[in-house]
Coordinates of C-alpha atoms and ligand atoms in Angstrom, one line a residue:
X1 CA 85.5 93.8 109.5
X2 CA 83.7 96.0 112.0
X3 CA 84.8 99.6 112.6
X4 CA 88.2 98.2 112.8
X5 CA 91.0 100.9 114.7
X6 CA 94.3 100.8 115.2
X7 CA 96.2 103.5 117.0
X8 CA 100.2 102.9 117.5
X9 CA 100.9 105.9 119.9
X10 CA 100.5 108.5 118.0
X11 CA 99.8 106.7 114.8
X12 CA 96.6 105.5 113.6
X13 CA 97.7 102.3 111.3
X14 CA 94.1 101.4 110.9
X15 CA 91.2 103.9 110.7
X16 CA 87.6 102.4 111.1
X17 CA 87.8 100.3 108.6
X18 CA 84.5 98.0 107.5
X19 CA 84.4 95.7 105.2
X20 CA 83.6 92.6 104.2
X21 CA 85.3 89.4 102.0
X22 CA 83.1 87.3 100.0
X23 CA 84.3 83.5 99.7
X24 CA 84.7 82.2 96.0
X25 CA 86.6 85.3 94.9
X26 CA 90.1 86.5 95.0
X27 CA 90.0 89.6 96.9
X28 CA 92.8 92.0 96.9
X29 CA 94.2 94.5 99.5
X30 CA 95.6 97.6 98.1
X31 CA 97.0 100.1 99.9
X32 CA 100.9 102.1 99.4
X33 CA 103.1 101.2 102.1
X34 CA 102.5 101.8 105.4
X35 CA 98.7 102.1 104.4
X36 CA 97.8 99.7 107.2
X37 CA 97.3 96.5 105.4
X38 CA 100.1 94.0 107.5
X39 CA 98.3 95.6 110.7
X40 CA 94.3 94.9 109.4
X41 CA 95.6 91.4 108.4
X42 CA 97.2 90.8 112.0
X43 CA 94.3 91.7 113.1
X44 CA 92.5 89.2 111.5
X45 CA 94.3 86.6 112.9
X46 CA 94.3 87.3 116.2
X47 CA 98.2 88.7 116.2
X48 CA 97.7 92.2 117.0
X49 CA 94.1 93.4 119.4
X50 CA 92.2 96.0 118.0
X51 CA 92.0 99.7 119.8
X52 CA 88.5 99.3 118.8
X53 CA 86.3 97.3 116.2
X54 CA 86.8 94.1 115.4
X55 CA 87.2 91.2 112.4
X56 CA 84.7 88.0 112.7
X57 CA 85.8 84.9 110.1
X58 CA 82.6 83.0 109.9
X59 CA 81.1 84.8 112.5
X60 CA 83.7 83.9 115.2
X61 CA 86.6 86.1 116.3
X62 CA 89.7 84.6 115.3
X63 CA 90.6 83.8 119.0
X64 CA 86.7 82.1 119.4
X65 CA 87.8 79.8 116.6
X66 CA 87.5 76.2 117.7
X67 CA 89.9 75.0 115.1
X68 CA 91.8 77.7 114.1
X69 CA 94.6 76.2 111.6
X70 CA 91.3 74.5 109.4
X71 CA 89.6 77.5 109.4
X72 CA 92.0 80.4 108.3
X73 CA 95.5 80.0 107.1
X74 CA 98.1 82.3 106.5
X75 CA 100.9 83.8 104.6
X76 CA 102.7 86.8 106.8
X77 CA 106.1 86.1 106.4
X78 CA 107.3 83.4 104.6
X79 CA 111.0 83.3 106.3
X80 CA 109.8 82.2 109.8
X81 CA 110.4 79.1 108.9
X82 CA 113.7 77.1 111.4
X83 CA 116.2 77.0 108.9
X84 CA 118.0 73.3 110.1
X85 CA 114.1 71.8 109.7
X86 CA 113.0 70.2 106.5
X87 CA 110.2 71.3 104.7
X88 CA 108.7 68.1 105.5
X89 CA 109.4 68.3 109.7
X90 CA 108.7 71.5 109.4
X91 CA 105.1 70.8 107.9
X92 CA 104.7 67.7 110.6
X93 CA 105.6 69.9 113.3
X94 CA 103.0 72.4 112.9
X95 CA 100.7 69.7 111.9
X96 CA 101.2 67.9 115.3
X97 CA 100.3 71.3 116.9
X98 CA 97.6 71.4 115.7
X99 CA 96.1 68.0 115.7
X100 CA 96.0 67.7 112.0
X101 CA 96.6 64.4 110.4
X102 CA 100.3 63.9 109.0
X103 CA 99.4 62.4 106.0
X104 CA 98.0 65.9 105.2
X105 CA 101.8 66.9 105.0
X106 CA 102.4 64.8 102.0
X107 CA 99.2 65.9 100.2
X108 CA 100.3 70.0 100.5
X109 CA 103.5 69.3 99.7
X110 CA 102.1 67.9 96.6
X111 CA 100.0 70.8 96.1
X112 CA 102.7 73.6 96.4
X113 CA 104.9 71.5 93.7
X114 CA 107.9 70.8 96.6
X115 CA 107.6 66.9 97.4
X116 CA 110.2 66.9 95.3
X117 CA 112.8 68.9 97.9
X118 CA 110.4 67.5 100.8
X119 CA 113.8 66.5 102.9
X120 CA 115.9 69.4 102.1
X121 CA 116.7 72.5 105.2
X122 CA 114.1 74.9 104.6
X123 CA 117.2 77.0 105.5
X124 CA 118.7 76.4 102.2
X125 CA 115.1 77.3 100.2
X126 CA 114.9 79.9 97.5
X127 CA 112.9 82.9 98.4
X128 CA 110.2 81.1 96.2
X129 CA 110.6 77.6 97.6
X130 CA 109.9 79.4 100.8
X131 CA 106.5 81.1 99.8
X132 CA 105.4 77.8 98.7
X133 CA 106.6 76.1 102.1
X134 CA 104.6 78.9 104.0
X135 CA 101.7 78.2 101.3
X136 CA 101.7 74.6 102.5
X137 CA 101.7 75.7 106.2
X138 CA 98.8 77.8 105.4
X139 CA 97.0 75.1 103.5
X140 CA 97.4 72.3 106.0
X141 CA 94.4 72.4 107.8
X142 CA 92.2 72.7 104.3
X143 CA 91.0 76.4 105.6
X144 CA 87.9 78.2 104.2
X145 CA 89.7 81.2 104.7
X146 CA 93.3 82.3 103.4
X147 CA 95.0 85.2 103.7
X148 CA 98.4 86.2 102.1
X149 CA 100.6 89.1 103.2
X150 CA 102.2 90.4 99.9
X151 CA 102.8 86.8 98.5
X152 CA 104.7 87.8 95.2
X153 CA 107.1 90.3 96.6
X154 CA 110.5 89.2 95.7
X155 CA 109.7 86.7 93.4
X156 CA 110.2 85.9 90.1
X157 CA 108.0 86.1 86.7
X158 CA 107.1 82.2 86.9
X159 CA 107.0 82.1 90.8
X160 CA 104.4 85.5 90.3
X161 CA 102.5 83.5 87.7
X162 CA 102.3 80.3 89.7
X163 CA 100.7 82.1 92.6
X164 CA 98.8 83.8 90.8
X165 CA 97.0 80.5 89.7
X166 CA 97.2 79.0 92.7
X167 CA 95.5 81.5 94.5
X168 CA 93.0 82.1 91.7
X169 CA 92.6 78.1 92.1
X170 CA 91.7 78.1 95.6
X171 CA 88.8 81.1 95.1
X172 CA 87.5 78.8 92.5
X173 CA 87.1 75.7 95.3
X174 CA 85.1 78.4 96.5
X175 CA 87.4 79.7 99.5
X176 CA 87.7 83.5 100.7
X177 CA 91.0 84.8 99.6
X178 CA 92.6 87.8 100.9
X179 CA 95.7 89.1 99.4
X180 CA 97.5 92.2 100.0
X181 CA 99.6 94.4 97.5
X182 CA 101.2 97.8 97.0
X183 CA 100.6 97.3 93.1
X184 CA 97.4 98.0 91.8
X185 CA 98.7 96.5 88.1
X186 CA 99.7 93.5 90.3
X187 CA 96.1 93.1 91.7
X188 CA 94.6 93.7 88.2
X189 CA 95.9 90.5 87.2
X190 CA 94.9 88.4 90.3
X191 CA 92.2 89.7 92.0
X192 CA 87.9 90.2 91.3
X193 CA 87.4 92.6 93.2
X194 CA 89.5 95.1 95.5
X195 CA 89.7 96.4 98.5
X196 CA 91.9 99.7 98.7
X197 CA 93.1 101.7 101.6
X198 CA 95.2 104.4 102.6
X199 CA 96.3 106.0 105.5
X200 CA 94.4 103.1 107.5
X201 CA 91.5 104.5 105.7
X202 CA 88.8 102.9 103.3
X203 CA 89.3 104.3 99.9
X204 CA 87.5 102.0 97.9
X205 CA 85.5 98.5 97.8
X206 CA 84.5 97.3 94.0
X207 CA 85.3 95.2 91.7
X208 CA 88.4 95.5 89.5
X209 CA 86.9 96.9 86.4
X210 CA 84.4 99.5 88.8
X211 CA 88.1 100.5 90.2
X212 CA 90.3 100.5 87.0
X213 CA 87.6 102.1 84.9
X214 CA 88.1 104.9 87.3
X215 CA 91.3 105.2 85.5
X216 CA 90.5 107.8 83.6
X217 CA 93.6 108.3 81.3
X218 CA 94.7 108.0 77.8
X219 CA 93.7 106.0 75.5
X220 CA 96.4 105.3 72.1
X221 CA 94.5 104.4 69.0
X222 CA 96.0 103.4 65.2
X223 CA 93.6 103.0 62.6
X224 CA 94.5 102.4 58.4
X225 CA 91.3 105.7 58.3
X226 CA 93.1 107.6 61.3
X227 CA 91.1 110.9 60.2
X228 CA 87.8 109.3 60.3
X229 CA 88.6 108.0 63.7
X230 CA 89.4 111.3 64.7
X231 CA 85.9 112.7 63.8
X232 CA 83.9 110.2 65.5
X233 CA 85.9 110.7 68.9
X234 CA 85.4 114.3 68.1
X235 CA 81.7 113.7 67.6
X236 CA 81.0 111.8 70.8
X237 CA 82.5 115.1 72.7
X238 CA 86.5 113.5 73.5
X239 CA 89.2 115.2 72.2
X240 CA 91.9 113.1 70.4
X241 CA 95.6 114.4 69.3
X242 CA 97.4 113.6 66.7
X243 CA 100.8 111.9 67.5
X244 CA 103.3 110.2 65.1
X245 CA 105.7 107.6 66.3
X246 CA 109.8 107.1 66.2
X247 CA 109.4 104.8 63.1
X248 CA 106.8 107.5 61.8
X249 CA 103.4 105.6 62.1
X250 CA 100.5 108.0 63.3
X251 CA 98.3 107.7 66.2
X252 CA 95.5 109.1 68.3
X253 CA 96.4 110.1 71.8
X254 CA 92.4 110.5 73.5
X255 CA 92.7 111.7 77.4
X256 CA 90.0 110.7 80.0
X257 CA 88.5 107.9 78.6
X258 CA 88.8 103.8 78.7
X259 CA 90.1 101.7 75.9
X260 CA 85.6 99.8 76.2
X261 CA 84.7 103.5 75.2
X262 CA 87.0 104.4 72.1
X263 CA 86.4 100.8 71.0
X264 CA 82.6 101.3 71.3
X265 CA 82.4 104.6 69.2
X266 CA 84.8 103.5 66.8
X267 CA 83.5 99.9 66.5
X268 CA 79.4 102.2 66.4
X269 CA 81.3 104.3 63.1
X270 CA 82.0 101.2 61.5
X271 CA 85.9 102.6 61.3
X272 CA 88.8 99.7 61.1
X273 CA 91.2 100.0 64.3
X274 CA 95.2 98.4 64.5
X275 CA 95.7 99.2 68.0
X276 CA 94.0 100.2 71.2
X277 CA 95.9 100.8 74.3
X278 CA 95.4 102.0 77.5
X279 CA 98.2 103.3 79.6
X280 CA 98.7 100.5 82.2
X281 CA 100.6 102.8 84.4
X282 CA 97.5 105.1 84.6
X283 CA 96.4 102.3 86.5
X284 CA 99.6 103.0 89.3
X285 CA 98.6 106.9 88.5
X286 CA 94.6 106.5 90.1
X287 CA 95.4 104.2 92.5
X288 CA 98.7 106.9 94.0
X289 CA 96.1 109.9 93.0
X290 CA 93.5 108.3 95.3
X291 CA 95.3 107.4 97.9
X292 CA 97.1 110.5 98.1
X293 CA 94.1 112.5 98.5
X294 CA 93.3 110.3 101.3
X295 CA 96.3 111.2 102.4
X296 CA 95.1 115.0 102.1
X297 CA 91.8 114.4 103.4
X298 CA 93.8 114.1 107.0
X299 CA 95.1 117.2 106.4
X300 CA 98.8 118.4 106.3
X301 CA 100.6 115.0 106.0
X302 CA 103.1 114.4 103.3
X303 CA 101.3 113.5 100.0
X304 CA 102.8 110.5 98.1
X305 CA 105.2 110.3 95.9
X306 CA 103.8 110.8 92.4
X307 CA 100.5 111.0 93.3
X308 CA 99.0 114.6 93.7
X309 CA 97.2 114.9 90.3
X310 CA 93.8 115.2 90.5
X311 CA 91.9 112.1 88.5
X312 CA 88.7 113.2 87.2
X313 CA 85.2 111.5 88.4
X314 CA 87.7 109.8 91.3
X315 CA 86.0 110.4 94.5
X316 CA 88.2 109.5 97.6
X317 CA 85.0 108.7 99.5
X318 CA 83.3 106.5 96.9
X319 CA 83.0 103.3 97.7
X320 CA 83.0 103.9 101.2
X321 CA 82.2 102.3 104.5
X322 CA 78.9 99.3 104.1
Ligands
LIG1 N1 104.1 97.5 116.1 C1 104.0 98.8 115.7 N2 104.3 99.8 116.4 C2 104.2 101.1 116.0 N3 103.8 101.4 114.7 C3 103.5 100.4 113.9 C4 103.6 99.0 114.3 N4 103.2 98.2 113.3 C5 102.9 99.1 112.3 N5 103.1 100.4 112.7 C6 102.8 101.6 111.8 O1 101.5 101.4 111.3 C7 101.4 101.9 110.0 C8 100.8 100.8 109.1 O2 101.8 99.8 109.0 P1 101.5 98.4 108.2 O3 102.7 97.5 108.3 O4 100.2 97.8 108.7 O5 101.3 98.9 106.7 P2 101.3 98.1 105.4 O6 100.2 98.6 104.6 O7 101.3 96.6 105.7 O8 102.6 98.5 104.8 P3 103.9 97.6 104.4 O9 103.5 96.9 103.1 O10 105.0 98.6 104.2 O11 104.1 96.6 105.5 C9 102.8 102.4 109.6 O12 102.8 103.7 109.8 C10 103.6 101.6 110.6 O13 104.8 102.4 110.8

């Protein structure tokens, strides 16, 4: 992705964005709503044409492709789907568009878990049934390249979980995955490495840990030597508080630090430790803080939600444009 720019009218839904996405990872696209992400992806396929830049998938613009189905597939929206078609007609249908073998229909089927409900109306699918119907659409020509618009909105626990592995599966065959989110916890547990925007703006391009170890925040410690613990955070220059639960237990509340760094000097003292815990919606916290100040960097737009608290060492332009 090139310098990529999208201007609605008076909106600019993508904002010279470059970046690339390796194969043989899960990468994930992270921005708050409206941050541009179903516009970039779009984009990427050739849906919506750039005011200026441009996205290449193996060098090609999407529209140069020669085969495009078996090169990139897609998950937009899953509901697109003609509701009196079986999953199966459905699957042959596209597959005859695009001059793919219909015995491939029997072998995604298989691979989404729905030969099963093969010959049922798609009409009548759960909303999870019908993220693995559009999984197998996407799949059908055995694409290098995947992307997924917000696959696990909607779904529940164990459909979250299965695409999770599923998409984590096809990055290990070595594909390029490219899955968008509005939850940074969410993309934690799925992606390698992140790509974060906001306001059509890049915000950051690392890997998970570089991004969540920006998360700063608190770190909750219980020990059996509690005191001792408290000197040797004290002694490597953080400041822990005391803090005593409901049931009465005592704890160490350490701010601006990771749970790697209180487990290091703790683990270096030789000190015992019950519990280490860092706040997981810290995570949500950095990702609205730096996006927000993107959001400021434009200058007199409405900040969002939640998010105007200034993270320390997070630097809205780190990570920027390669
Ligand atoms: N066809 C369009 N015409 C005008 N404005 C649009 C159009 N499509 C998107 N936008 C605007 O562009 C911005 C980015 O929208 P986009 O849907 O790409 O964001 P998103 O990150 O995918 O968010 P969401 O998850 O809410 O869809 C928004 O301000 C949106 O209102």
């Amino acid at each position: 992705m090139q310098n990529l720019t999208k201007q609605f009218g008076s909106v600019r839904a993508v904002d010279d964005l470059t970046f690339d996405v390796s194969p043989g990872v899960v990468t994930g696209f992270l921005g708050p709503n409206g941050a541009g992400k179903s516009t970039t992806m779009r984009m990427m396929l050739g849906l919506d044409t750039p005011t200026s830049g441009g996205v290449t998938i193996d060098g090609k613009r999407y529209a140069e492709l020669d085969h495009p189905l078996r090169q990139v597939g897609a998950l937009l929206d899953a509901r697109w789907v003609h509701p009196n078609r079986s999953a199966r007609s459905h699957l042959r249908w596209m597959a005859a568009a695009n001059r793919i073998p219909t015995r491939r229909v029997d072998e995604v089927l298989e691979i989404v878990g729905l030969t099963s409900v093969a010959g049922k109306r798609a009409g009548g699918f759960s909303l999870g049934m019908s993220q693995r119907l559009g999984l197998a659409g996407a799949m059908l020509g055995d694409p290098h390249t995947l992307l997924f618009d917000e696959p696990v909105n909607g779904l529940d626990p164990e459909g979250i979980v299965w695409i999770r592995s599923f998409m984590r599966h096809l990055a290990a065959e070595g594909r390029t995955v490219l899955v968008s989110s509005h939850l940074l916890t969410e993309m934690s547990r799925t992606a390698d490495h992140l790509v974060v925007i906001g306001q059509g703006k890049l915000i950051a391009d690392s890997s998970v840990e570089e991004f969540t170890a920006r998360a700063r925040s608190s770190v909750r410690v219980r020990s059996p030597r509690l005191p001792e613990v408290e000197r040797a955070l004290g002694a490597a220059g953080l400041a822990p508080t005391p803090g005593t639960t409901a049931d009465g237990r005592t704890f160490l509340t350490v701010p601006d630090v990771t749970t790697d760094q209180v487990g290091d000097i703790v683990g270096a003292a030789g000190l015992p430790l019950h519990e280490l815990v860092g706040d997981s919606a810290s995570l949500e916290e950095v990702f609205m803080s730096l996006t927000a100040q993107s959001v400021q960097y434009h200058g007199g737009m409405t900040l969002q939600p939640g998010g105007a608290q200034q993270i320390p060492g997070a630097d809205p332009t780190a990570g920027g444009p390669r």
